[in-house]
Each structure stands twice: as C-alpha cells, then as structure tokens.
mmCIF file with all atom_site columns, C-alpha atoms in Angstrom:
data_model
loop_
_atom_site.group_PDB
_atom_site.id
_atom_site.type_symbol
_atom_site.label_atom_id
_atom_site.label_alt_id
_atom_site.label_comp_id
_atom_site.label_asym_id
_atom_site.label_entity_id
_atom_site.label_seq_id
_atom_site.pdbx_PDB_ins_code
_atom_site.Cartn_x
_atom_site.Cartn_y
_atom_site.Cartn_z
_atom_site.occupancy
_atom_site.B_iso_or_equiv
_atom_site.pdbx_formal_charge
_atom_site.auth_seq_id
_atom_site.auth_comp_id
_atom_site.auth_asym_id
_atom_site.auth_atom_id
_atom_site.pdbx_PDB_model_num
ATOM 1   C CA . MET A 1 1   ? -18.264 -19.759 49.041 1.00 47.00 ? 1   MET A CA 1
ATOM 2   C CA . ASP A 1 2   ? -21.991 -19.382 48.698 1.00 52.00 ? 2   ASP A CA 1
ATOM 3   C CA . LYS A 1 3   ? -21.803 -16.258 46.715 1.00 53.00 ? 3   LYS A CA 1
ATOM 4   C CA . VAL A 1 4   ? -19.311 -18.224 44.129 1.00 49.00 ? 4   VAL A CA 1
ATOM 5   C CA . ALA A 1 5   ? -21.921 -20.967 43.868 1.00 52.00 ? 5   ALA A CA 1
ATOM 6   C CA . ASP A 1 6   ? -24.872 -18.212 43.463 1.00 58.00 ? 6   ASP A CA 1
ATOM 7   C CA . ILE A 1 7   ? -22.914 -16.635 40.433 1.00 56.00 ? 7   ILE A CA 1
ATOM 8   C CA . ALA A 1 8   ? -22.350 -19.779 38.961 1.00 58.00 ? 8   ALA A CA 1
ATOM 9   C CA . SER A 1 9   ? -25.985 -20.834 39.285 1.00 68.00 ? 9   SER A CA 1
ATOM 10  C CA . ASP A 1 10  ? -26.963 -17.355 37.769 1.00 83.00 ? 10  ASP A CA 1
ATOM 11  C CA . ILE A 1 11  ? -24.720 -17.336 34.782 1.00 87.00 ? 11  ILE A CA 1
ATOM 12  C CA . GLY A 1 12  ? -25.888 -21.017 34.202 1.00 90.00 ? 12  GLY A CA 1
ATOM 13  C CA . GLU A 1 13  ? -29.381 -19.744 34.237 1.00 90.00 ? 13  GLU A CA 1
ATOM 14  C CA . TYR A 1 14  ? -28.840 -16.910 32.106 1.00 89.00 ? 14  TYR A CA 1
ATOM 15  C CA . ILE A 1 15  ? -26.942 -18.799 29.451 1.00 92.00 ? 15  ILE A CA 1
ATOM 16  C CA . ARG A 1 16  ? -30.105 -21.583 29.576 1.00 93.00 ? 16  ARG A CA 1
ATOM 17  C CA . GLN A 1 17  ? -32.584 -18.772 29.081 1.00 91.00 ? 17  GLN A CA 1
ATOM 18  C CA . GLN A 1 18  ? -30.552 -17.209 26.165 1.00 90.00 ? 18  GLN A CA 1
ATOM 19  C CA . ARG A 1 19  ? -29.927 -20.555 24.560 1.00 92.00 ? 19  ARG A CA 1
ATOM 20  C CA . SER A 1 20  ? -33.855 -21.399 24.963 1.00 91.00 ? 20  SER A CA 1
ATOM 21  C CA . SER A 1 21  ? -34.751 -17.942 23.182 1.00 89.00 ? 21  SER A CA 1
ATOM 22  C CA . ALA A 1 22  ? -32.333 -18.618 20.610 1.00 89.00 ? 22  ALA A CA 1
ATOM 23  C CA . LYS A 1 23  ? -33.821 -22.049 20.128 1.00 93.00 ? 23  LYS A CA 1
ATOM 24  C CA . ILE A 1 24  ? -30.470 -23.768 20.031 1.00 93.00 ? 24  ILE A CA 1
ATOM 25  C CA . SER A 1 25  ? -29.978 -27.096 21.830 1.00 95.00 ? 25  SER A CA 1
ATOM 26  C CA . LEU A 1 26  ? -27.423 -27.636 24.153 1.00 95.00 ? 26  LEU A CA 1
ATOM 27  C CA . ARG A 1 27  ? -25.393 -29.841 21.679 1.00 96.00 ? 27  ARG A CA 1
ATOM 28  C CA . GLN A 1 28  ? -25.743 -27.243 18.934 1.00 96.00 ? 28  GLN A CA 1
ATOM 29  C CA . LEU A 1 29  ? -24.328 -24.538 21.653 1.00 96.00 ? 29  LEU A CA 1
ATOM 30  C CA . SER A 1 30  ? -21.654 -26.756 22.647 1.00 95.00 ? 30  SER A CA 1
ATOM 31  C CA . LYS A 1 31  ? -20.492 -27.115 19.024 1.00 96.00 ? 31  LYS A CA 1
ATOM 32  C CA . LEU A 1 32  ? -20.891 -23.527 18.226 1.00 94.00 ? 32  LEU A CA 1
ATOM 33  C CA . ALA A 1 33  ? -18.999 -22.441 21.171 1.00 95.00 ? 33  ALA A CA 1
ATOM 34  C CA . GLY A 1 34  ? -16.349 -25.160 20.804 1.00 95.00 ? 34  GLY A CA 1
ATOM 35  C CA . VAL A 1 35  ? -17.276 -26.380 24.399 1.00 95.00 ? 35  VAL A CA 1
ATOM 36  C CA . SER A 1 36  ? -17.706 -29.963 25.260 1.00 96.00 ? 36  SER A CA 1
ATOM 37  C CA . ASN A 1 37  ? -21.512 -30.688 26.026 1.00 95.00 ? 37  ASN A CA 1
ATOM 38  C CA . PRO A 1 38  ? -20.996 -32.260 29.495 1.00 96.00 ? 38  PRO A CA 1
ATOM 39  C CA . TYR A 1 39  ? -18.915 -29.073 30.562 1.00 96.00 ? 39  TYR A CA 1
ATOM 40  C CA . LEU A 1 40  ? -21.741 -26.752 29.243 1.00 96.00 ? 40  LEU A CA 1
ATOM 41  C CA . SER A 1 41  ? -24.318 -28.708 30.876 1.00 95.00 ? 41  SER A CA 1
ATOM 42  C CA . GLN A 1 42  ? -22.509 -28.316 34.087 1.00 95.00 ? 42  GLN A CA 1
ATOM 43  C CA . ILE A 1 43  ? -22.313 -24.411 33.443 1.00 93.00 ? 43  ILE A CA 1
ATOM 44  C CA . GLU A 1 44  ? -26.049 -24.346 32.998 1.00 93.00 ? 44  GLU A CA 1
ATOM 45  C CA . ARG A 1 45  ? -26.907 -26.195 36.057 1.00 92.00 ? 45  ARG A CA 1
ATOM 46  C CA . GLY A 1 46  ? -24.735 -24.088 38.131 1.00 90.00 ? 46  GLY A CA 1
ATOM 47  C CA . VAL A 1 47  ? -21.968 -26.704 38.838 1.00 91.00 ? 47  VAL A CA 1
ATOM 48  C CA . ARG A 1 48  ? -19.061 -24.932 37.251 1.00 90.00 ? 48  ARG A CA 1
ATOM 49  C CA . LYS A 1 49  ? -18.073 -21.233 37.150 1.00 87.00 ? 49  LYS A CA 1
ATOM 50  C CA . PRO A 1 50  ? -16.957 -20.701 33.374 1.00 88.00 ? 50  PRO A CA 1
ATOM 51  C CA . SER A 1 51  ? -13.750 -18.385 32.754 1.00 88.00 ? 51  SER A CA 1
ATOM 52  C CA . ALA A 1 52  ? -13.868 -15.462 30.885 1.00 86.00 ? 52  ALA A CA 1
ATOM 53  C CA . GLU A 1 53  ? -12.600 -17.048 27.772 1.00 91.00 ? 53  GLU A CA 1
ATOM 54  C CA . ILE A 1 54  ? -15.331 -19.735 27.863 1.00 93.00 ? 54  ILE A CA 1
ATOM 55  C CA . LEU A 1 55  ? -18.005 -17.168 28.457 1.00 91.00 ? 55  LEU A CA 1
ATOM 56  C CA . GLN A 1 56  ? -16.753 -15.210 25.351 1.00 91.00 ? 56  GLN A CA 1
ATOM 57  C CA . GLN A 1 57  ? -17.031 -18.433 23.236 1.00 94.00 ? 57  GLN A CA 1
ATOM 58  C CA . ILE A 1 58  ? -20.568 -19.122 24.538 1.00 94.00 ? 58  ILE A CA 1
ATOM 59  C CA . ALA A 1 59  ? -21.458 -15.392 23.865 1.00 91.00 ? 59  ALA A CA 1
ATOM 60  C CA . LYS A 1 60  ? -20.264 -15.891 20.221 1.00 91.00 ? 60  LYS A CA 1
ATOM 61  C CA . GLY A 1 61  ? -22.238 -19.251 19.865 1.00 93.00 ? 61  GLY A CA 1
ATOM 62  C CA . LEU A 1 62  ? -25.401 -17.519 21.320 1.00 91.00 ? 62  LEU A CA 1
ATOM 63  C CA . ARG A 1 63  ? -24.621 -14.349 19.159 1.00 88.00 ? 63  ARG A CA 1
ATOM 64  C CA . ILE A 1 64  ? -24.738 -11.923 22.237 1.00 85.00 ? 64  ILE A CA 1
ATOM 65  C CA . SER A 1 65  ? -22.298 -9.669  23.450 1.00 81.00 ? 65  SER A CA 1
ATOM 66  C CA . ALA A 1 66  ? -19.957 -11.081 25.756 1.00 83.00 ? 66  ALA A CA 1
ATOM 67  C CA . GLU A 1 67  ? -20.160 -8.244  28.144 1.00 80.00 ? 67  GLU A CA 1
ATOM 68  C CA . ALA A 1 68  ? -23.686 -9.124  28.767 1.00 78.00 ? 68  ALA A CA 1
ATOM 69  C CA . LEU A 1 69  ? -22.324 -12.514 30.260 1.00 82.00 ? 69  LEU A CA 1
ATOM 70  C CA . TYR A 1 70  ? -19.522 -11.210 31.982 1.00 82.00 ? 70  TYR A CA 1
ATOM 71  C CA . VAL A 1 71  ? -22.047 -8.700  33.974 1.00 80.00 ? 71  VAL A CA 1
ATOM 72  C CA . GLN A 1 72  ? -24.018 -11.720 34.811 1.00 78.00 ? 72  GLN A CA 1
ATOM 73  C CA . ALA A 1 73  ? -21.031 -13.818 35.821 1.00 78.00 ? 73  ALA A CA 1
ATOM 74  C CA . GLY A 1 74  ? -19.807 -10.731 38.084 1.00 78.00 ? 74  GLY A CA 1
ATOM 75  C CA . ILE A 1 75  ? -16.777 -10.119 36.160 1.00 79.00 ? 75  ILE A CA 1
ATOM 76  C CA . LEU A 1 76  ? -17.941 -6.586  34.946 1.00 76.00 ? 76  LEU A CA 1
ATOM 77  C CA . ASP A 1 77  ? -19.961 -3.996  36.814 1.00 69.00 ? 77  ASP A CA 1
ATOM 78  C CA . LEU A 1 78  ? -23.471 -3.376  35.072 1.00 62.00 ? 78  LEU A CA 1
ATOM 79  C CA . PRO A 1 79  ? -22.830 -0.515  32.737 1.00 61.00 ? 79  PRO A CA 1
ATOM 80  C CA . THR A 1 80  ? -24.283 2.773   33.630 1.00 62.00 ? 80  THR A CA 1
ATOM 81  C CA . GLY A 1 81  ? -26.367 4.698   31.595 1.00 65.00 ? 81  GLY A CA 1
ATOM 82  C CA . GLY A 1 82  ? -29.483 5.739   33.517 1.00 73.00 ? 82  GLY A CA 1
ATOM 83  C CA . PRO A 1 83  ? -33.009 4.827   33.351 1.00 79.00 ? 83  PRO A CA 1
ATOM 84  C CA . VAL A 1 84  ? -32.909 4.754   29.643 1.00 84.00 ? 84  VAL A CA 1
ATOM 85  C CA . GLY A 1 85  ? -30.089 2.089   29.580 1.00 81.00 ? 85  GLY A CA 1
ATOM 86  C CA . ASP A 1 86  ? -31.986 0.093   32.261 1.00 76.00 ? 86  ASP A CA 1
ATOM 87  C CA . ALA A 1 87  ? -35.037 0.159   30.218 1.00 83.00 ? 87  ALA A CA 1
ATOM 88  C CA . ILE A 1 88  ? -33.528 -1.286  27.391 1.00 85.00 ? 88  ILE A CA 1
ATOM 89  C CA . ARG A 1 89  ? -31.484 -3.861  29.231 1.00 78.00 ? 89  ARG A CA 1
ATOM 90  C CA . ALA A 1 90  ? -34.837 -4.960  31.122 1.00 77.00 ? 90  ALA A CA 1
ATOM 91  C CA . ASP A 1 91  ? -37.082 -5.394  27.814 1.00 84.00 ? 91  ASP A CA 1
ATOM 92  C CA . ALA A 1 92  ? -37.722 -9.015  27.429 1.00 83.00 ? 92  ALA A CA 1
ATOM 93  C CA . GLU A 1 93  ? -38.853 -8.665  24.081 1.00 90.00 ? 93  GLU A CA 1
ATOM 94  C CA . LEU A 1 94  ? -35.309 -7.401  22.516 1.00 88.00 ? 94  LEU A CA 1
ATOM 95  C CA . THR A 1 95  ? -32.564 -9.827  22.057 1.00 88.00 ? 95  THR A CA 1
ATOM 96  C CA . GLU A 1 96  ? -29.221 -9.145  23.708 1.00 84.00 ? 96  GLU A CA 1
ATOM 97  C CA . ARG A 1 97  ? -27.866 -8.097  20.316 1.00 85.00 ? 97  ARG A CA 1
ATOM 98  C CA . GLN A 1 98  ? -30.748 -5.686  19.859 1.00 89.00 ? 98  GLN A CA 1
ATOM 99  C CA . LYS A 1 99  ? -30.429 -4.228  23.325 1.00 87.00 ? 99  LYS A CA 1
ATOM 100 C CA . GLN A 1 100 ? -26.444 -3.760  22.608 1.00 86.00 ? 100 GLN A CA 1
ATOM 101 C CA . VAL A 1 101 ? -27.380 -1.881  19.271 1.00 88.00 ? 101 VAL A CA 1
ATOM 102 C CA . LEU A 1 102 ? -29.570 0.452   20.896 1.00 91.00 ? 102 LEU A CA 1
ATOM 103 C CA . LEU A 1 103 ? -27.474 1.093   23.711 1.00 87.00 ? 103 LEU A CA 1
ATOM 104 C CA . ASP A 1 104 ? -24.593 1.753   21.454 1.00 85.00 ? 104 ASP A CA 1
ATOM 105 C CA . VAL A 1 105 ? -26.536 4.280   19.480 1.00 90.00 ? 105 VAL A CA 1
ATOM 106 C CA . TYR A 1 106 ? -27.879 5.835   22.638 1.00 88.00 ? 106 TYR A CA 1
ATOM 107 C CA . GLU A 1 107 ? -24.434 6.236   24.227 1.00 85.00 ? 107 GLU A CA 1
ATOM 108 C CA . SER A 1 108 ? -22.953 7.500   21.050 1.00 87.00 ? 108 SER A CA 1
ATOM 109 C CA . PHE A 1 109 ? -25.811 10.269  20.814 1.00 89.00 ? 109 PHE A CA 1
ATOM 110 C CA . ARG A 1 110 ? -24.965 10.971  24.694 1.00 85.00 ? 110 ARG A CA 1
ATOM 111 C CA . ARG A 1 111 ? -21.226 11.700  23.650 1.00 85.00 ? 111 ARG A CA 1
ATOM 112 C CA . GLU A 1 112 ? -21.886 13.571  20.474 1.00 90.00 ? 112 GLU A CA 1
ATOM 113 C CA . ASN A 1 113 ? -24.246 15.934  22.589 1.00 88.00 ? 113 ASN A CA 1
ATOM 114 C CA . ALA A 1 114 ? -21.507 16.177  25.544 1.00 85.00 ? 114 ALA A CA 1
ATOM 115 C CA . ALA A 1 115 ? -18.974 17.124  22.943 1.00 87.00 ? 115 ALA A CA 1
ATOM 116 C CA . ALA A 1 116 ? -21.025 19.515  21.276 1.00 88.00 ? 116 ALA A CA 1
ATOM 117 C CA . SER A 1 117 ? -22.056 21.273  24.682 1.00 83.00 ? 117 SER A CA 1
ATOM 118 C CA . THR A 1 118 ? -18.434 21.809  25.754 1.00 81.00 ? 118 THR A CA 1
ATOM 119 C CA . THR A 1 119 ? -17.424 23.292  22.482 1.00 76.00 ? 119 THR A CA 1
ATOM 120 C CA . ALA A 1 120 ? -20.504 25.428  21.920 1.00 64.00 ? 120 ALA A CA 1
ATOM 121 C CA . PRO A 1 121 ? -19.841 29.137  22.126 1.00 65.00 ? 121 PRO A CA 1
ATOM 122 C CA . LYS A 1 122 ? -21.441 30.823  24.940 1.00 59.00 ? 122 LYS A CA 1
ATOM 123 C CA . THR A 1 123 ? -24.933 33.012  24.068 1.00 55.00 ? 123 THR A CA 1
ATOM 124 C CA . THR A 1 124 ? -25.536 36.310  25.248 1.00 53.00 ? 124 THR A CA 1
ATOM 125 C CA . GLN A 1 125 ? -27.981 34.585  27.894 1.00 55.00 ? 125 GLN A CA 1
ATOM 126 C CA . ASP A 1 126 ? -25.524 32.434  29.033 1.00 53.00 ? 126 ASP A CA 1
ATOM 127 C CA . THR A 1 127 ? -23.136 35.202  29.836 1.00 51.00 ? 127 THR A CA 1
ATOM 128 C CA . THR A 1 128 ? -26.089 37.285  31.377 1.00 52.00 ? 128 THR A CA 1
ATOM 129 C CA . GLU A 1 129 ? -26.971 34.541  33.571 1.00 53.00 ? 129 GLU A CA 1
ATOM 130 C CA . GLU A 1 130 ? -23.259 34.188  34.684 1.00 53.00 ? 130 GLU A CA 1
ATOM 131 C CA . SER A 1 131 ? -22.980 37.789  35.636 1.00 53.00 ? 131 SER A CA 1
ATOM 132 C CA . ALA A 1 132 ? -26.183 37.846  37.823 1.00 52.00 ? 132 ALA A CA 1
#
C-alpha cells in the first residue's frame, strides 16, 4: 500500500513541477485538461492516483508526452535508449516536448542504421575476417 502512495506522491510532484515550469496555474491546467480543480489539487498533493485517461488529459494540458506521465506513474517502464537517451531525459533545461523530439530523432537514426547494417553487402574485409 505504501508503494501506491509513493507513486501517487511522485506523479503529483512531477505534474506540479511541469505545471510550474510551464508557468500555468492550477486553475488554468484544470481547464486545459478538463479535470476539476479540487481533483487536480489532490493529484498534485499525492492524495489521489490518477488513471491513465486522466494522465493523458493532464499531459495534453501541459503539452508534454503522455508517455512521460505514464512512466512517472509506473504505468509504463522507463524506455530504453542507453546513455544518450538517459542524458536527454535527465537534462533539466529541456522541456518534455523537446526531450521527446530529440529522443524520436535519435531513435529514428538508430533504426535507420540498424536497417542499413542488415541489408548492407559484405565487403572483402568482412568475408576475410569470417574465414580467419
């Protein structure tokens, strides 16, 4: 039971930080997200644990990815991506939207390179190393 309370507190604090950095009041966010002001306040204080649907509405109001809130709430596991992804996510000077765009571009390059390496013809050096 304590773990659920910790998650609710963590997600509430995270939402409050995002709202604060976006310079949006609690009342403004409640309107943008379509969530009542008292309910949003309870979420931020860790009294309530919001559903995935409510988190999605809050994410839209904050203009951040719903995935970021899902990870904070323990609904999704932290995405992989190695040290580059971790560094992007940890950068406090980037907004959630900027982080998501950078991660999307980075992952698209990784997928492109992986696809190219599986379809690339073998060079003479590759075949020589295999027979050695």
